[in-house]
Amino acid sequence: MNRSAIDLWVGVFVAAGLAALLFLALKVGNLATFTDTQAYQVQARFANIGGLKVRAPVKSAGVVVGRVAEIRFDNESYEAIVSMNLGAAYQFPRDTTAKILTSGLLGEQYIGLEAGGDGVMLKSGDRLRLTQSAVVLENLISQFLFNKAAEGKEAAKEPGKEPGKEQK
């Protein structure tokens, strides 16, 4: 093999490697668009979306059925409005509930859909009425610590009882 043929094959190999790295970067970063071009859009209002991001997955029964398209703030109700693109192959009843969930303890946040029992299906432009906001880990920890501090104060007020020690 001559020198120019070897250079050509090395160049093809390097280009294929760069294309593979770009593909993996897009997949890891959730930057790949939702594959179903026949998607319909629904909206939901949440009091707190936590760390939910645009292009986060929308899952039902653990299956990705869509992606978050847009997140905006409503100045009148002081709530977050989340627009989701759902695949046309996935039809949900009108009384479907949406929850903001977390993968694992500190993983990415996503929207989980639970189908209701209504006979009328969602269509593009509809709004999900039943929603549950994100659980913020910092709020849970501070609430736990506040309750423990209140228990310690109550125990200190009772005569003959030391905080943190059980009575026999």
Coordinates of N, CA and C in Angstrom, one line a residue:
M1 N 0.8 -1.2 0.0 CA 0.0 0.0 0.0 C 0.9 1.2 0.0
N2 N 0.5 2.2 -0.8 CA 1.3 3.4 -0.9 C 0.9 4.4 0.2
R3 N 1.7 5.4 0.4 CA 1.5 6.4 1.5 C 0.1 7.1 1.4
S4 N -0.3 7.5 0.2 CA -1.6 8.2 0.1 C -2.8 7.4 0.5
A5 N -2.7 6.1 0.2 CA -3.9 5.2 0.6 C -3.9 5.0 2.1
I6 N -2.8 4.9 2.7 CA -2.8 4.8 4.2 C -3.3 6.1 4.8
D7 N -2.9 7.3 4.3 CA -3.4 8.5 4.8 C -4.9 8.7 4.6
L8 N -5.4 8.2 3.5 CA -6.8 8.2 3.3 C -7.6 7.4 4.3
W9 N -7.1 6.1 4.6 CA -7.8 5.3 5.5 C -7.7 5.8 7.0
V10 N -6.6 6.4 7.3 CA -6.5 7.0 8.6 C -7.4 8.2 8.8
G11 N -7.6 9.0 7.7 CA -8.5 10.1 7.7 C -10.0 9.6 7.9
V12 N -10.3 8.5 7.2 CA -11.7 8.0 7.3 C -11.9 7.5 8.7
F13 N -10.9 6.8 9.3 CA -11.1 6.3 10.6 C -11.2 7.4 11.7
V14 N -10.4 8.4 11.5 CA -10.5 9.6 12.4 C -11.9 10.3 12.3
A15 N -12.4 10.4 11.1 CA -13.7 11.1 10.9 C -14.8 10.2 11.5
A16 N -14.7 8.9 11.4 CA -15.7 8.0 11.9 C -15.7 8.1 13.5
G17 N -14.5 8.2 14.0 CA -14.3 8.3 15.5 C -14.9 9.6 16.0
L18 N -14.7 10.7 15.3 CA -15.2 12.0 15.7 C -16.8 12.0 15.6
A19 N -17.3 11.4 14.6 CA -18.8 11.3 14.5 C -19.3 10.4 15.6
A20 N -18.7 9.4 16.0 CA -19.2 8.5 17.1 C -19.1 9.3 18.4
L21 N -18.0 10.1 18.6 CA -18.0 10.9 19.9 C -19.0 12.0 19.9
L22 N -19.3 12.6 18.8 CA -20.4 13.6 18.7 C -21.7 12.9 19.0
F23 N -22.0 11.8 18.5 CA -23.2 11.1 18.7 C -23.4 10.7 20.2
L24 N -22.3 10.2 20.8 CA -22.4 9.9 22.3 C -22.6 11.2 23.1
A25 N -21.9 12.2 22.8 CA -22.1 13.5 23.5 C -23.5 14.0 23.5
L26 N -24.1 13.9 22.3 CA -25.5 14.3 22.2 C -26.5 13.4 23.0
K27 N -26.2 12.1 23.0 CA -27.0 11.2 23.8 C -26.9 11.4 25.3
V28 N -25.6 11.6 25.7 CA -25.4 11.8 27.2 C -26.0 13.1 27.6
G29 N -25.9 14.1 26.8 CA -26.4 15.5 27.2 C -27.8 15.7 26.9
N30 N -28.6 14.6 26.5 CA -30.0 14.7 26.2 C -30.3 15.8 25.2
L31 N -29.3 16.0 24.3 CA -29.5 17.0 23.2 C -30.2 16.4 22.0
A32 N -30.2 15.1 21.9 CA -30.9 14.5 20.7 C -32.4 14.8 20.8
T33 N -33.0 15.2 19.7 CA -34.4 15.5 19.7 C -35.2 14.2 19.8
F34 N -36.4 14.4 20.2 CA -37.3 13.2 20.3 C -37.6 12.7 18.9
T35 N -37.5 11.4 18.8 CA -37.5 10.7 17.5 C -38.8 10.8 16.7
D36 N -39.9 10.9 17.5 CA -41.2 10.9 16.8 C -41.6 12.3 16.3
T37 N -41.6 12.5 15.0 CA -41.9 13.8 14.4 C -43.4 14.1 14.6
Q38 N -44.3 13.1 14.8 CA -45.7 13.3 14.9 C -46.0 13.5 16.4
A39 N -45.5 14.5 17.1 CA -45.7 14.7 18.5 C -46.8 15.7 18.7
Y40 N -47.5 15.6 19.9 CA -48.5 16.6 20.3 C -48.0 17.2 21.6
Q41 N -48.4 18.4 21.8 CA -47.9 19.2 22.9 C -49.0 19.4 24.0
V42 N -48.7 19.1 25.2 CA -49.6 19.4 26.4 C -48.8 20.2 27.4
Q43 N -49.6 20.8 28.3 CA -49.0 21.7 29.3 C -49.4 21.2 30.7
A44 N -48.6 21.6 31.7 CA -48.9 21.3 33.1 C -48.3 22.5 33.9
R45 N -49.0 22.8 35.0 CA -48.6 23.8 35.9 C -48.1 23.2 37.2
F46 N -46.9 23.7 37.7 CA -46.3 23.1 38.9 C -45.9 24.3 39.8
A47 N -46.1 24.1 41.1 CA -45.7 25.1 42.1 C -44.2 25.2 42.2
N48 N -43.5 24.0 42.0 CA -42.1 24.0 42.1 C -41.6 22.9 41.2
I49 N -40.7 23.2 40.3 CA -40.2 22.2 39.3 C -38.8 21.7 39.7
G50 N -38.2 22.2 40.8 CA -36.9 21.7 41.3 C -35.9 22.0 40.2
G51 N -35.1 21.0 39.8 CA -34.1 21.1 38.8 C -34.5 20.6 37.5
L52 N -35.8 20.6 37.2 CA -36.2 20.1 35.8 C -35.7 21.0 34.7
K53 N -35.3 20.4 33.7 CA -34.6 21.1 32.6 C -35.4 20.8 31.3
V54 N -35.2 21.8 30.3 CA -35.7 21.5 29.0 C -35.0 20.3 28.4
R55 N -35.8 19.5 27.6 CA -35.3 18.3 27.0 C -35.2 17.1 28.0
A56 N -35.7 17.3 29.3 CA -35.8 16.2 30.2 C -36.8 15.2 29.7
P57 N -36.6 13.9 30.1 CA -37.6 12.9 29.6 C -38.9 13.0 30.3
V58 N -40.0 12.6 29.5 CA -41.3 12.4 30.1 C -41.5 10.9 30.0
K59 N -41.8 10.3 31.2 CA -41.9 8.8 31.2 C -43.2 8.4 31.7
S60 N -43.7 7.3 31.2 CA -44.9 6.6 31.8 C -44.5 5.1 31.9
A61 N -44.7 4.6 33.1 CA -44.3 3.2 33.3 C -42.9 2.9 33.0
G62 N -42.0 3.9 33.2 CA -40.6 3.7 32.9 C -40.2 3.9 31.5
V63 N -41.1 4.1 30.6 CA -40.8 4.2 29.1 C -40.8 5.7 28.8
V64 N -39.8 6.1 28.0 CA -39.8 7.5 27.6 C -40.8 7.7 26.5
V65 N -41.8 8.6 26.8 CA -42.9 8.9 25.8 C -42.9 10.3 25.3
G66 N -41.9 11.1 25.7 CA -41.8 12.5 25.2 C -40.6 13.2 25.9
R67 N -40.6 14.5 25.7 CA -39.5 15.3 26.2 C -40.2 16.7 26.6
V68 N -39.5 17.3 27.6 CA -40.0 18.7 28.0 C -39.5 19.6 26.9
A69 N -40.5 20.4 26.4 CA -40.2 21.3 25.3 C -39.8 22.7 25.8
E70 N -40.5 23.2 26.8 CA -40.4 24.6 27.3 C -40.8 24.7 28.7
I71 N -40.1 25.5 29.4 CA -40.4 25.9 30.8 C -40.5 27.4 30.9
R72 N -41.6 27.9 31.4 CA -41.7 29.3 31.6 C -42.5 29.6 32.9
F73 N -42.4 30.9 33.3 CA -43.0 31.3 34.6 C -44.2 32.1 34.3
D74 N -45.3 31.8 35.1 CA -46.6 32.6 34.9 C -46.6 33.7 36.0
N75 N -46.6 35.0 35.5 CA -46.5 36.1 36.5 C -47.8 36.3 37.3
E76 N -48.9 35.7 36.8 CA -50.2 35.9 37.5 C -50.4 34.9 38.6
S77 N -50.1 33.6 38.3 CA -50.3 32.6 39.3 C -49.0 32.2 40.1
Y78 N -47.9 32.7 39.6 CA -46.6 32.4 40.2 C -46.3 30.9 40.2
E79 N -46.6 30.3 39.1 CA -46.3 28.9 38.9 C -45.5 28.7 37.7
A80 N -44.8 27.6 37.6 CA -44.1 27.2 36.4 C -45.0 26.5 35.4
I81 N -45.0 26.9 34.2 CA -45.7 26.2 33.1 C -44.8 25.4 32.3
V82 N -45.0 24.1 32.3 CA -44.1 23.1 31.5 C -44.8 22.6 30.3
S83 N -44.3 22.8 29.1 CA -44.8 22.3 27.9 C -44.1 21.0 27.5
M84 N -44.8 20.0 27.2 CA -44.2 18.7 26.9 C -44.6 18.2 25.5
N85 N -43.7 17.7 24.8 CA -44.0 17.0 23.5 C -44.1 15.5 23.7
L86 N -45.3 15.0 23.5 CA -45.5 13.6 23.7 C -45.7 12.9 22.3
G87 N -45.1 11.7 22.1 CA -45.2 11.0 20.9 C -46.6 10.6 20.5
A88 N -46.9 10.8 19.2 CA -48.3 10.5 18.8 C -48.7 9.0 19.0
A89 N -47.7 8.2 19.1 CA -48.0 6.7 19.3 C -48.5 6.5 20.8
Y90 N -48.3 7.5 21.6 CA -48.7 7.3 23.0 C -49.9 8.2 23.3
Q91 N -51.0 7.6 23.5 CA -52.3 8.4 23.9 C -52.6 8.2 25.3
F92 N -52.9 9.4 26.0 CA -53.2 9.4 27.4 C -54.6 10.0 27.6
P93 N -55.3 9.5 28.7 CA -56.6 10.0 29.0 C -56.5 11.5 29.5
R94 N -57.6 12.2 29.5 CA -57.6 13.6 29.8 C -57.3 13.8 31.3
D95 N -57.6 12.8 32.2 CA -57.3 13.0 33.6 C -56.0 12.4 34.0
T96 N -55.0 12.4 33.2 CA -53.7 11.9 33.5 C -53.0 12.8 34.5
T97 N -52.3 12.2 35.4 CA -51.6 13.1 36.4 C -50.1 13.1 36.0
A98 N -49.5 14.3 36.3 CA -48.0 14.5 36.0 C -47.3 14.8 37.4
K99 N -46.2 14.1 37.6 CA -45.4 14.3 38.8 C -43.9 14.6 38.3
I100 N -43.3 15.4 39.1 CA -41.8 15.6 38.8 C -41.1 14.6 39.8
L101 N -40.4 13.7 39.2 CA -39.7 12.7 39.9 C -38.2 12.8 39.7
T102 N -37.4 12.0 40.5 CA -36.0 12.0 40.4 C -35.5 10.6 40.2
S103 N -34.5 10.4 39.2 CA -33.9 9.1 39.0 C -32.9 8.9 40.1
G104 N -33.2 8.0 41.0 CA -32.3 7.7 42.1 C -32.4 8.8 43.2
L105 N -31.4 8.9 44.1 CA -31.4 9.9 45.1 C -31.1 11.3 44.7
L106 N -30.0 11.4 43.9 CA -29.6 12.7 43.4 C -29.5 12.7 41.9
G107 N -30.2 11.9 41.2 CA -30.2 11.9 39.7 C -30.9 13.0 39.0
E108 N -31.1 12.8 37.7 CA -31.8 13.8 36.9 C -33.3 13.8 37.2
Q109 N -33.9 14.9 37.0 CA -35.3 15.0 37.3 C -36.1 14.8 35.9
Y110 N -37.2 14.2 36.0 CA -38.0 13.9 34.8 C -39.5 14.0 35.2
I111 N -40.4 14.0 34.2 CA -41.8 14.1 34.5 C -42.4 12.7 34.3
G112 N -43.1 12.2 35.3 CA -43.7 10.9 35.3 C -45.2 11.1 35.1
L113 N -45.8 10.4 34.1 CA -47.2 10.5 33.8 C -47.9 9.2 34.3
E114 N -49.0 9.4 34.9 CA -49.9 8.2 35.3 C -51.2 8.4 34.7
A115 N -51.6 7.4 33.9 CA -52.8 7.5 33.1 C -54.0 7.4 34.0
G116 N -55.0 8.2 33.7 CA -56.3 8.1 34.4 C -57.3 7.2 33.8
G117 N -58.5 7.3 34.0 CA -59.5 6.4 33.5 C -60.5 7.1 32.6
D118 N -60.3 8.3 32.2 CA -61.3 9.0 31.3 C -61.3 8.4 29.9
G119 N -62.4 8.4 29.3 CA -62.5 7.9 27.9 C -62.0 8.9 26.9
V120 N -61.9 10.2 27.2 CA -61.5 11.2 26.3 C -60.0 11.3 26.4
M121 N -59.3 11.3 25.2 CA -57.8 11.3 25.2 C -57.3 12.8 25.1
L122 N -56.1 13.0 25.6 CA -55.5 14.3 25.4 C -55.2 14.6 24.0
K123 N -55.3 15.9 23.6 CA -54.9 16.3 22.3 C -54.0 17.5 22.4
S124 N -53.4 17.9 21.3 CA -52.4 19.0 21.3 C -53.1 20.3 21.9
G125 N -52.4 20.9 22.8 CA -52.8 22.1 23.4 C -53.6 21.9 24.7
D126 N -53.9 20.7 25.1 CA -54.6 20.5 26.4 C -53.6 20.7 27.5
R127 N -54.2 20.8 28.7 CA -53.5 21.1 29.9 C -53.8 19.9 30.9
L128 N -52.7 19.4 31.6 CA -52.9 18.4 32.6 C -53.3 19.1 33.9
R129 N -54.4 18.8 34.5 CA -54.9 19.5 35.6 C -54.3 19.0 37.0
L130 N -54.0 17.7 37.0 CA -53.5 17.1 38.3 C -52.0 17.0 38.2
T131 N -51.3 17.7 39.0 CA -49.9 17.7 39.0 C -49.4 17.6 40.5
Q132 N -48.1 17.1 40.6 CA -47.5 17.1 41.9 C -46.1 17.7 41.7
S133 N -45.7 18.7 42.4 CA -44.4 19.3 42.3 C -43.3 18.5 42.7
A134 N -42.1 19.0 42.4 CA -40.8 18.3 42.8 C -40.6 18.3 44.3
V135 N -40.1 17.2 44.8 CA -39.7 17.1 46.2 C -38.2 17.6 46.3
V136 N -38.1 18.7 47.0 CA -36.7 19.3 47.1 C -36.0 18.8 48.3
L137 N -34.9 18.1 48.1 CA -34.2 17.4 49.2 C -33.8 18.3 50.3
E138 N -33.4 19.6 50.0 CA -33.0 20.5 51.0 C -34.2 20.8 51.9
N139 N -35.4 20.9 51.4 CA -36.6 21.2 52.2 C -36.9 20.0 53.2
L140 N -36.7 18.8 52.7 CA -36.9 17.7 53.5 C -35.9 17.6 54.7
I141 N -34.7 17.9 54.4 CA -33.7 17.8 55.4 C -33.9 18.9 56.4
S142 N -34.2 20.1 56.0 CA -34.5 21.2 57.0 C -35.7 20.9 57.8
Q143 N -36.7 20.3 57.2 CA -37.9 20.0 58.0 C -37.6 18.9 59.0
F144 N -36.8 17.9 58.7 CA -36.4 16.9 59.6 C -35.6 17.5 60.8
L145 N -34.7 18.4 60.4 CA -33.9 19.0 61.5 C -34.7 19.9 62.4
F146 N -35.7 20.6 61.8 CA -36.5 21.5 62.6 C -37.4 20.7 63.6
N147 N -37.9 19.5 63.1 CA -38.7 18.7 64.0 C -37.9 18.1 65.1
K148 N -36.6 17.7 64.8 CA -35.8 17.2 65.8 C -35.4 18.2 66.9
A149 N -35.2 19.5 66.4 CA -34.9 20.5 67.3 C -36.1 20.8 68.2
A150 N -37.3 20.8 67.7 CA -38.6 21.0 68.4 C -38.8 19.9 69.5
E151 N -38.4 18.7 69.1 CA -38.6 17.5 70.1 C -37.6 17.8 71.2
G152 N -36.4 18.2 71.0 CA -35.4 18.5 72.0 C -35.8 19.6 73.0
K153 N -36.5 20.6 72.4 CA -37.0 21.7 73.3 C -38.1 21.2 74.2
E154 N -39.0 20.4 73.6 CA -40.1 19.9 74.4 C -39.6 19.0 75.5
A155 N -38.6 18.2 75.2 CA -38.1 17.3 76.3 C -37.4 18.1 77.3
A156 N -36.7 19.2 77.0 CA -36.0 20.0 78.0 C -37.0 20.7 78.9
K157 N -38.2 21.0 78.4 CA -39.2 21.7 79.3 C -39.8 20.8 80.3
E158 N -39.9 19.5 80.1 CA -40.5 18.6 81.0 C -39.5 18.3 82.2
P159 N -40.0 18.4 83.4 CA -39.1 18.2 84.6 C -38.6 16.8 84.7
G160 N -37.4 16.6 85.0 CA -36.9 15.2 85.3 C -36.5 14.5 84.0
K161 N -36.6 15.1 82.9 CA -36.3 14.4 81.6 C -35.1 15.1 80.9
E162 N -34.2 14.3 80.5 CA -33.0 14.9 79.8 C -33.3 14.7 78.3
P163 N -32.9 15.7 77.5 CA -33.1 15.6 76.1 C -32.3 14.5 75.5
G164 N -32.9 13.7 74.6 CA -32.2 12.6 73.9 C -32.2 11.3 74.7
K165 N -32.7 11.3 76.0 CA -32.7 10.1 76.7 C -34.1 9.6 77.0
E166 N -34.3 8.3 76.8 CA -35.7 7.7 77.0 C -35.9 7.5 78.5
Q167 N -37.1 7.6 79.0 CA -37.5 7.3 80.3 C -37.9 5.8 80.4
K168 N -37.6 5.2 81.6 CA -37.9 3.8 81.8 C -39.2 3.6 82.4

